[in-house]
CSV table of C-alpha atoms and ligand atoms in Angstrom, one decimal:
chain,number,residue,atom,x,y,z
A,316,UNK,CA,2.8,-3.1,-21.0
A,317,UNK,CA,4.1,-0.3,-18.8
A,318,UNK,CA,7.8,-0.3,-17.9
A,319,UNK,CA,7.1,-0.2,-14.1
A,320,UNK,CA,4.3,-2.2,-12.6
A,321,UNK,CA,3.2,-1.2,-9.1
A,322,UNK,CA,1.3,-3.5,-6.8
A,323,UNK,CA,-1.1,-1.5,-4.6
A,324,UNK,CA,-2.3,-2.8,-1.2
A,325,UNK,CA,-5.2,-0.9,0.3
A,326,UNK,CA,-5.5,-1.3,4.1
A,327,UNK,CA,-9.3,-1.4,4.1
A,328,UNK,CA,-11.9,-3.8,2.8
A,329,UNK,CA,-14.8,-1.2,3.0
A,330,UNK,CA,-16.7,-0.9,-0.3
A,331,UNK,CA,-16.6,2.9,-0.2
A,332,UNK,CA,-13.1,3.1,1.3
A,333,UNK,CA,-11.5,6.5,1.1
A,334,UNK,CA,-8.2,4.8,1.0
A,335,UNK,CA,-9.2,2.8,-2.1
A,336,UNK,CA,-10.4,6.0,-3.7
A,337,UNK,CA,-7.1,7.7,-2.8
A,338,UNK,CA,-5.2,4.7,-4.3
A,339,UNK,CA,-7.1,5.0,-7.5
A,340,UNK,CA,-6.9,8.7,-7.8
A,341,UNK,CA,-3.2,9.1,-7.0
A,342,UNK,CA,-2.3,6.4,-9.6
A,343,UNK,CA,-3.6,8.9,-12.2
A,344,UNK,CA,-0.9,11.3,-11.2
A,345,UNK,CA,1.9,9.0,-12.3
A,346,UNK,CA,3.5,9.1,-15.8
A,347,UNK,CA,2.3,6.5,-18.4
A,348,UNK,CA,5.4,4.3,-17.9
A,349,UNK,CA,3.8,3.4,-14.6
A,350,UNK,CA,0.8,1.1,-14.1
A,351,UNK,CA,-0.9,0.3,-10.9
A,352,UNK,CA,-2.9,-2.8,-9.8
A,353,UNK,CA,-4.8,-3.0,-6.6
A,354,UNK,CA,-4.3,-6.5,-5.1
A,355,UNK,CA,-7.1,-8.5,-3.5
A,356,UNK,CA,-6.4,-9.2,0.2
A,357,UNK,CA,-10.0,-9.7,1.3
A,358,UNK,CA,-10.1,-13.4,0.3
A,359,UNK,CA,-7.0,-14.4,2.3
A,360,UNK,CA,-7.5,-16.8,5.2
A,361,UNK,CA,-6.4,-15.8,8.6
A,362,UNK,CA,-2.7,-16.4,8.8
A,363,UNK,CA,-1.8,-19.7,10.4
A,364,UNK,CA,1.8,-20.9,10.5
A,365,UNK,CA,0.7,-24.5,10.2
A,366,UNK,CA,-0.3,-23.7,6.6
A,367,UNK,CA,3.2,-22.5,5.6
A,368,UNK,CA,4.0,-25.7,3.7
A,369,UNK,CA,0.6,-25.6,1.9
A,370,UNK,CA,-0.4,-22.0,1.2
A,371,UNK,CA,-3.9,-21.3,0.0
A,372,UNK,CA,-4.3,-20.4,-3.7
A,373,UNK,CA,-5.2,-16.8,-2.7
A,374,UNK,CA,-1.9,-16.5,-0.8
A,375,UNK,CA,0.1,-17.9,-3.8
A,376,UNK,CA,-1.6,-15.5,-6.1
A,377,UNK,CA,-0.8,-12.6,-3.8
A,378,UNK,CA,2.9,-13.6,-3.5
A,379,UNK,CA,3.2,-14.0,-7.3
A,380,UNK,CA,1.7,-10.5,-7.9
A,381,UNK,CA,4.1,-9.0,-5.4
A,382,UNK,CA,7.1,-10.8,-6.9
A,383,UNK,CA,6.1,-9.6,-10.4
A,384,UNK,CA,5.8,-6.0,-9.4
A,385,UNK,CA,8.7,-3.4,-9.5
A,386,UNK,CA,7.4,-1.7,-6.4
A,387,UNK,CA,4.7,-1.5,-3.8
A,388,UNK,CA,2.3,1.2,-2.8
A,389,UNK,CA,0.5,0.9,0.5
A,390,UNK,CA,-2.5,3.1,1.1
A,391,UNK,CA,-3.9,2.3,4.5
A,392,UNK,CA,-6.6,3.2,7.0
A,393,UNK,CA,-5.9,3.4,10.7
A,394,UNK,CA,-7.9,1.3,13.1
A,395,UNK,CA,-7.5,2.0,16.9
A,396,UNK,CA,-4.1,3.7,16.4
A,397,UNK,CA,-2.7,0.8,14.4
A,398,UNK,CA,-2.7,-0.7,11.0
A,399,UNK,CA,-5.9,-2.7,10.1
A,400,UNK,CA,-5.7,-6.4,10.8
A,401,UNK,CA,-6.4,-7.2,7.1
A,402,UNK,CA,-3.3,-5.4,6.1
A,403,UNK,CA,-1.1,-7.1,8.7
A,404,UNK,CA,-2.6,-10.5,7.7
A,405,UNK,CA,-1.7,-9.9,4.1
A,406,UNK,CA,1.9,-8.9,5.0
A,407,UNK,CA,2.4,-11.9,7.2
A,408,UNK,CA,1.1,-14.3,4.5
A,409,UNK,CA,3.4,-13.0,1.8
A,410,UNK,CA,6.4,-13.1,4.2
A,411,UNK,CA,6.3,-16.8,4.6
A,412,UNK,CA,7.5,-19.6,4.5
A,413,UNK,CA,10.6,-18.5,6.2
A,414,UNK,CA,13.2,-17.5,3.7
A,415,UNK,CA,10.6,-17.2,0.9
A,416,UNK,CA,9.3,-13.8,1.5
A,417,UNK,CA,7.8,-12.0,-1.5
A,418,UNK,CA,8.6,-8.6,0.0
A,419,UNK,CA,12.4,-8.6,0.3
A,420,UNK,CA,14.0,-5.8,-1.6
A,421,UNK,CA,10.8,-4.3,-3.1
A,422,UNK,CA,10.8,-0.5,-2.9
A,423,UNK,CA,7.7,0.9,-1.3
A,424,UNK,CA,5.7,4.0,-0.6
A,425,UNK,CA,3.2,4.5,2.2
A,426,UNK,CA,0.3,6.9,2.5
A,427,UNK,CA,-3.1,6.9,4.1
A,428,UNK,CA,-6.3,8.8,4.8
A,429,UNK,CA,-8.6,8.9,7.8
A,430,UNK,CA,-11.3,11.1,9.2
A,431,UNK,CA,-9.2,11.8,12.2
A,432,UNK,CA,-6.8,14.7,12.4
A,433,UNK,CA,-3.6,12.7,12.4
A,434,UNK,CA,-4.5,11.2,9.1
A,435,UNK,CA,-3.2,7.6,9.8
A,436,UNK,CA,0.2,8.8,11.1
A,437,UNK,CA,0.4,6.1,13.7
A,438,UNK,CA,-0.8,3.3,11.4
A,439,UNK,CA,1.8,4.4,8.8
A,440,UNK,CA,4.6,4.5,11.3
A,441,UNK,CA,3.7,1.0,12.5
A,442,UNK,CA,3.7,-0.2,8.9
A,443,UNK,CA,7.1,1.4,8.3
A,444,UNK,CA,8.6,-0.7,11.2
A,445,UNK,CA,7.2,-3.8,9.5
A,446,UNK,CA,8.5,-2.9,6.1
A,447,UNK,CA,11.9,-2.1,7.5
A,448,UNK,CA,12.1,-5.6,9.0
A,449,UNK,CA,11.0,-7.1,5.7
A,450,UNK,CA,13.9,-5.3,4.0
A,451,UNK,CA,11.8,-3.1,1.8
A,452,UNK,CA,13.4,0.3,1.0
A,453,UNK,CA,10.5,2.7,1.8
A,454,UNK,CA,10.4,6.3,0.8
A,455,UNK,CA,10.7,8.5,3.8
A,456,UNK,CA,9.6,11.9,2.4
A,457,UNK,CA,7.3,13.4,1.8
A,458,UNK,CA,5.0,11.8,4.4
A,459,UNK,CA,1.3,11.9,3.4
A,460,UNK,CA,-1.1,12.0,6.4
A,461,UNK,CA,-4.3,12.8,4.6
A,462,UNK,CA,-7.4,13.9,6.6
A,463,UNK,CA,-10.6,13.2,4.7
A,464,UNK,CA,-12.5,16.5,4.1
A,465,UNK,CA,-15.0,17.7,1.5
A,466,UNK,CA,-13.1,18.4,-1.7
A,467,UNK,CA,-10.4,15.7,-1.2
A,468,UNK,CA,-11.8,14.1,-4.4
A,469,UNK,CA,-13.6,15.9,-7.2
A,470,UNK,CA,-16.9,14.6,-8.8
A,471,UNK,CA,-14.9,12.4,-11.2
A,472,UNK,CA,-13.0,10.8,-8.3
A,473,UNK,CA,-9.8,12.6,-9.1
A,474,UNK,CA,-7.7,14.3,-6.4
A,475,UNK,CA,-9.4,17.6,-5.7
A,476,UNK,CA,-7.8,21.0,-6.3
A,477,UNK,CA,-6.8,21.6,-2.6
A,478,UNK,CA,-4.6,18.5,-2.3
A,479,UNK,CA,-3.5,18.1,-5.9
A,480,UNK,CA,-0.2,19.9,-5.8
A,481,UNK,CA,0.8,18.1,-2.6
A,482,UNK,CA,-0.1,14.6,-3.9
A,483,UNK,CA,1.4,15.3,-7.3
A,484,UNK,CA,4.7,16.2,-5.6
A,485,UNK,CA,4.4,13.0,-3.6
A,486,UNK,CA,3.9,10.9,-6.7
A,487,UNK,CA,6.8,12.6,-8.5
A,488,UNK,CA,9.0,11.6,-5.6
A,489,UNK,CA,7.6,8.1,-5.5
A,490,UNK,CA,8.3,7.6,-9.2
A,491,UNK,CA,11.9,8.7,-8.7
A,492,UNK,CA,12.2,6.3,-5.7
A,493,UNK,CA,10.9,3.3,-7.7
A,494,UNK,CA,13.1,4.1,-10.7
A,495,UNK,CA,16.2,4.4,-8.4
A,496,UNK,CA,15.5,1.2,-6.6
A,497,UNK,CA,14.2,-0.9,-9.4
A,498,UNK,CA,17.2,-0.1,-11.6
B,1587,FNR,C1,-11.5,3.9,12.9
B,1587,FNR,N1,-11.2,5.2,12.5
B,1587,FNR,C2,-10.0,5.7,12.9
B,1587,FNR,N2,-9.5,6.9,12.4
B,1587,FNR,C3,-8.3,7.4,12.8
B,1587,FNR,O1,-7.9,8.4,12.3
B,1587,FNR,N3,-7.6,6.7,13.8
B,1587,FNR,C4,-8.0,5.6,14.4
B,1587,FNR,O2,-7.3,5.0,15.2
B,1587,FNR,C5,-9.3,5.0,14.0
B,1587,FNR,N4,-9.8,3.9,14.5
B,1587,FNR,C6,-10.8,3.3,13.9
B,1587,FNR,C7,-11.2,1.9,14.3
B,1587,FNR,C8,-12.1,1.3,13.6
B,1587,FNR,C9,-12.4,-0.2,14.0
B,1587,FNR,C10,-12.8,1.9,12.6
B,1587,FNR,C11,-13.9,1.1,11.8
B,1587,FNR,C12,-12.6,3.2,12.2
B,1587,FNR,C13,-12.0,5.9,11.5
B,1587,FNR,C14,-11.4,5.6,10.1
B,1587,FNR,O3,-10.5,6.6,9.8
B,1587,FNR,C15,-12.6,5.8,9.0
B,1587,FNR,O4,-13.5,4.7,9.3
B,1587,FNR,C16,-12.0,5.7,7.6
B,1587,FNR,O5,-13.1,5.9,6.7
B,1587,FNR,C17,-11.4,4.3,7.4
B,1587,FNR,O6,-10.8,4.2,6.1
B,1587,FNR,P1,-11.5,3.7,4.8
B,1587,FNR,O7,-12.2,2.4,5.1
B,1587,FNR,O8,-12.5,4.8,4.4
B,1587,FNR,O9,-10.4,3.6,3.8
Protein backbone atom coordinates (compact mmCIF):
# COMPACT_ATOMS: atom_id res chain seq x y z
CA UNK A 1 0.00 0.00 0.00
CA UNK A 2 1.27 3.50 -0.78
CA UNK A 3 2.50 5.57 2.10
CA UNK A 4 0.15 8.46 1.35
CA UNK A 5 -3.45 7.83 0.34
CA UNK A 6 -5.29 10.73 -1.20
CA UNK A 7 -9.07 10.94 -1.41
CA UNK A 8 -10.11 12.72 -4.60
CA UNK A 9 -13.44 14.52 -4.88
CA UNK A 10 -14.53 15.53 -8.36
CA UNK A 11 -17.08 18.34 -8.51
CA UNK A 12 -18.98 16.99 -11.51
CA UNK A 13 -21.07 13.87 -12.06
CA UNK A 14 -20.90 14.12 -15.87
CA UNK A 15 -19.80 10.87 -17.52
CA UNK A 16 -17.21 12.58 -19.72
CA UNK A 17 -16.27 15.21 -17.14
CA UNK A 18 -13.11 17.14 -17.95
CA UNK A 19 -12.52 17.48 -14.24
CA UNK A 20 -12.64 13.71 -13.75
CA UNK A 21 -10.16 13.34 -16.61
CA UNK A 22 -7.97 15.99 -15.01
CA UNK A 23 -8.17 14.22 -11.63
CA UNK A 24 -7.14 10.94 -13.25
CA UNK A 25 -4.35 12.46 -15.33
CA UNK A 26 -2.77 14.61 -12.62
CA UNK A 27 -2.60 11.63 -10.25
CA UNK A 28 -0.17 10.04 -12.69
CA UNK A 29 2.25 12.92 -12.07
CA UNK A 30 2.67 11.99 -8.41
CA UNK A 31 5.46 9.77 -7.06
CA UNK A 32 4.72 6.06 -6.35
CA UNK A 33 4.46 6.64 -2.60
CA UNK A 34 1.17 8.43 -3.35
CA UNK A 35 -2.08 6.70 -4.34
CA UNK A 36 -5.31 8.41 -5.36
CA UNK A 37 -8.89 7.21 -5.04
CA UNK A 38 -11.80 9.10 -6.57
CA UNK A 39 -14.69 9.00 -4.10
CA UNK A 40 -18.30 8.46 -5.18
CA UNK A 41 -20.53 11.42 -4.34
CA UNK A 42 -23.28 10.83 -6.90
CA UNK A 43 -25.20 8.39 -4.70
CA UNK A 44 -25.44 10.66 -1.66
CA UNK A 45 -28.93 11.83 -0.70
CA UNK A 46 -29.63 15.53 -0.54
CA UNK A 47 -28.35 16.73 2.80
CA UNK A 48 -31.07 17.00 5.45
CA UNK A 49 -30.13 17.90 9.01
CA UNK A 50 -32.93 15.67 10.30
CA UNK A 51 -30.86 12.66 9.21
CA UNK A 52 -27.73 13.59 11.21
CA UNK A 53 -28.38 10.94 13.85
CA UNK A 54 -29.06 8.30 11.20
CA UNK A 55 -26.72 8.93 8.29
CA UNK A 56 -27.19 6.93 5.08
CA UNK A 57 -24.73 4.13 4.32
CA UNK A 58 -23.33 6.18 1.42
CA UNK A 59 -22.63 9.04 3.80
CA UNK A 60 -20.92 6.76 6.33
CA UNK A 61 -18.81 5.30 3.52
CA UNK A 62 -17.77 8.77 2.35
CA UNK A 63 -16.82 9.82 5.87
CA UNK A 64 -14.80 6.66 6.46
CA UNK A 65 -12.93 7.14 3.18
CA UNK A 66 -12.08 10.74 4.08
CA UNK A 67 -10.97 9.80 7.58
CA UNK A 68 -8.71 7.05 6.20
CA UNK A 69 -7.00 9.41 3.75
CA UNK A 70 -3.87 11.43 4.46
CA UNK A 71 -5.12 14.29 2.31
CA UNK A 72 -7.80 15.52 -0.06
CA UNK A 73 -7.69 16.60 -3.66
CA UNK A 74 -10.66 18.60 -4.96
CA UNK A 75 -11.02 18.91 -8.72
CA UNK A 76 -14.09 20.93 -9.45
CA UNK A 77 -16.23 22.29 -12.22
CA UNK A 78 -17.81 25.73 -11.91
CA UNK A 79 -21.57 26.12 -12.25
CA UNK A 80 -23.03 29.61 -12.51
CA UNK A 81 -19.98 31.16 -10.85
CA UNK A 82 -20.09 28.84 -7.88
CA UNK A 83 -19.17 25.32 -6.86
CA UNK A 84 -21.55 22.63 -8.14
CA UNK A 85 -24.30 21.62 -5.72
CA UNK A 86 -23.17 17.99 -5.75
CA UNK A 87 -19.83 19.03 -4.30
CA UNK A 88 -21.33 21.24 -1.59
CA UNK A 89 -23.78 18.45 -0.75
CA UNK A 90 -20.90 16.01 -0.19
CA UNK A 91 -19.01 18.54 1.91
CA UNK A 92 -22.04 19.22 4.10
CA UNK A 93 -22.72 15.51 4.64
CA UNK A 94 -19.18 14.72 5.76
CA UNK A 95 -19.12 17.74 8.10
CA UNK A 96 -21.89 16.37 10.31
CA UNK A 97 -23.14 15.49 12.92
CA UNK A 98 -21.84 18.58 14.70
CA UNK A 99 -18.46 17.83 16.24
CA UNK A 100 -17.93 14.73 14.09
CA UNK A 101 -16.67 16.26 10.87
CA UNK A 102 -14.50 13.99 8.74
CA UNK A 103 -12.70 16.99 7.24
CA UNK A 104 -11.00 18.63 10.21
CA UNK A 105 -7.24 18.85 9.88
CA UNK A 106 -7.00 17.07 6.53
CA UNK A 107 -4.62 18.85 4.15
CA UNK A 108 -6.08 19.67 0.76
CA UNK A 109 -5.37 20.92 -2.72
CA UNK A 110 -7.84 22.54 -5.09
CA UNK A 111 -7.89 22.76 -8.85
CA UNK A 112 -10.44 22.77 -11.61
CA UNK A 113 -11.13 23.03 -15.30
CA UNK A 114 -13.84 24.70 -17.32
CA UNK A 115 -14.50 25.81 -20.84
CA UNK A 116 -14.73 29.40 -19.61
CA UNK A 117 -11.74 31.71 -19.59
CA UNK A 118 -11.48 32.01 -15.80
CA UNK A 119 -11.09 28.25 -15.44
CA UNK A 120 -13.27 27.76 -12.30
CA UNK A 121 -11.53 30.54 -10.37
CA UNK A 122 -14.73 31.64 -8.63
CA UNK A 123 -15.82 28.09 -7.74
CA UNK A 124 -12.36 27.38 -6.34
CA UNK A 125 -12.34 30.56 -4.28
CA UNK A 126 -15.76 29.71 -2.87
CA UNK A 127 -14.54 26.20 -2.09
CA UNK A 128 -11.49 27.62 -0.30
CA UNK A 129 -13.76 29.61 2.02
CA UNK A 130 -15.59 26.44 2.96
CA UNK A 131 -12.40 24.43 3.47
CA UNK A 132 -11.01 27.16 5.71
CA UNK A 133 -14.11 26.98 7.88
CA UNK A 134 -13.75 23.20 8.02
CA UNK A 135 -10.19 23.65 9.37
CA UNK A 136 -8.47 22.09 6.39
CA UNK A 137 -4.98 23.40 5.58
CA UNK A 138 -5.31 24.10 1.86
CA UNK A 139 -2.37 24.73 -0.46
CA UNK A 140 -2.44 28.36 -1.59
CA UNK A 141 0.04 28.26 -4.47
CA UNK A 142 0.28 27.49 -7.24
CA UNK A 143 -3.33 28.12 -8.17
CA UNK A 144 -4.59 26.04 -11.11
CA UNK A 145 -7.37 27.60 -13.15
CA UNK A 146 -7.42 25.35 -16.18
CA UNK A 147 -9.26 26.36 -19.33
CA UNK A 148 -10.18 23.32 -21.39
CA UNK A 149 -8.64 23.55 -24.85
CA UNK A 150 -7.59 21.02 -27.48
CA UNK A 151 -4.41 19.35 -26.31
CA UNK A 152 -5.12 19.56 -22.57
CA UNK A 153 -5.07 15.75 -22.65
CA UNK A 154 -3.18 13.52 -25.04
CA UNK A 155 -4.75 10.50 -26.76
CA UNK A 156 -3.90 8.26 -23.82
CA UNK A 157 -5.64 10.62 -21.38
CA UNK A 158 -2.43 11.98 -19.92
CA UNK A 159 -1.80 15.70 -19.43
CA UNK A 160 -0.84 17.10 -22.82
CA UNK A 161 2.53 18.69 -23.54
CA UNK A 162 1.29 22.29 -23.28
CA UNK A 163 0.16 21.95 -19.64
CA UNK A 164 2.47 19.22 -18.44
CA UNK A 165 5.24 21.33 -16.89
CA UNK A 166 2.75 23.55 -15.06
CA UNK A 167 0.72 20.66 -13.67
CA UNK A 168 3.84 18.67 -12.79
CA UNK A 169 5.01 21.67 -10.75
CA UNK A 170 1.56 21.85 -9.13
CA UNK A 171 1.75 18.18 -8.16
CA UNK A 172 5.30 18.49 -6.82
CA UNK A 173 4.14 21.29 -4.54
CA UNK A 174 1.03 19.33 -3.53
CA UNK A 175 3.13 16.29 -2.60
CA UNK A 176 5.32 18.49 -0.38
CA UNK A 177 2.21 20.06 1.17
CA UNK A 178 0.70 16.70 2.07
CA UNK A 179 3.96 15.34 3.45
CA UNK A 180 4.40 18.42 5.59
CA UNK A 181 0.87 18.35 7.02
CA UNK A 182 0.47 14.59 7.29
CA UNK A 183 3.69 14.26 9.27
C1 LIG B 1 -21.51 25.64 -16.72
N1 LIG B 1 -20.26 26.01 -17.21
C2 LIG B 1 -19.57 27.06 -16.63
N2 LIG B 1 -18.24 27.31 -16.91
C3 LIG B 1 -17.57 28.31 -16.27
O1 LIG B 1 -16.40 28.49 -16.53
N3 LIG B 1 -18.21 29.08 -15.34
C4 LIG B 1 -19.53 28.91 -15.01
O2 LIG B 1 -20.04 29.62 -14.17
C5 LIG B 1 -20.25 27.87 -15.68
N4 LIG B 1 -21.56 27.64 -15.40
C6 LIG B 1 -22.16 26.49 -15.81
C7 LIG B 1 -23.41 26.13 -15.29
C8 LIG B 1 -23.96 24.91 -15.62
C9 LIG B 1 -25.27 24.48 -14.99
C10 LIG B 1 -23.30 24.06 -16.53
C11 LIG B 1 -23.90 22.70 -16.89
C12 LIG B 1 -22.10 24.41 -17.08
C13 LIG B 1 -19.60 25.21 -18.25
C14 LIG B 1 -18.72 24.17 -17.62
O3 LIG B 1 -17.43 24.72 -17.46
C15 LIG B 1 -18.60 22.94 -18.55
O4 LIG B 1 -19.88 22.35 -18.68
C16 LIG B 1 -17.60 21.94 -18.01
O5 LIG B 1 -17.44 20.91 -18.98
C17 LIG B 1 -18.06 21.35 -16.68
O6 LIG B 1 -17.07 20.52 -16.12
P1 LIG B 1 -17.04 18.94 -16.36
O7 LIG B 1 -18.41 18.40 -16.14
O8 LIG B 1 -16.59 18.72 -17.79
O9 LIG B 1 -16.04 18.43 -15.38
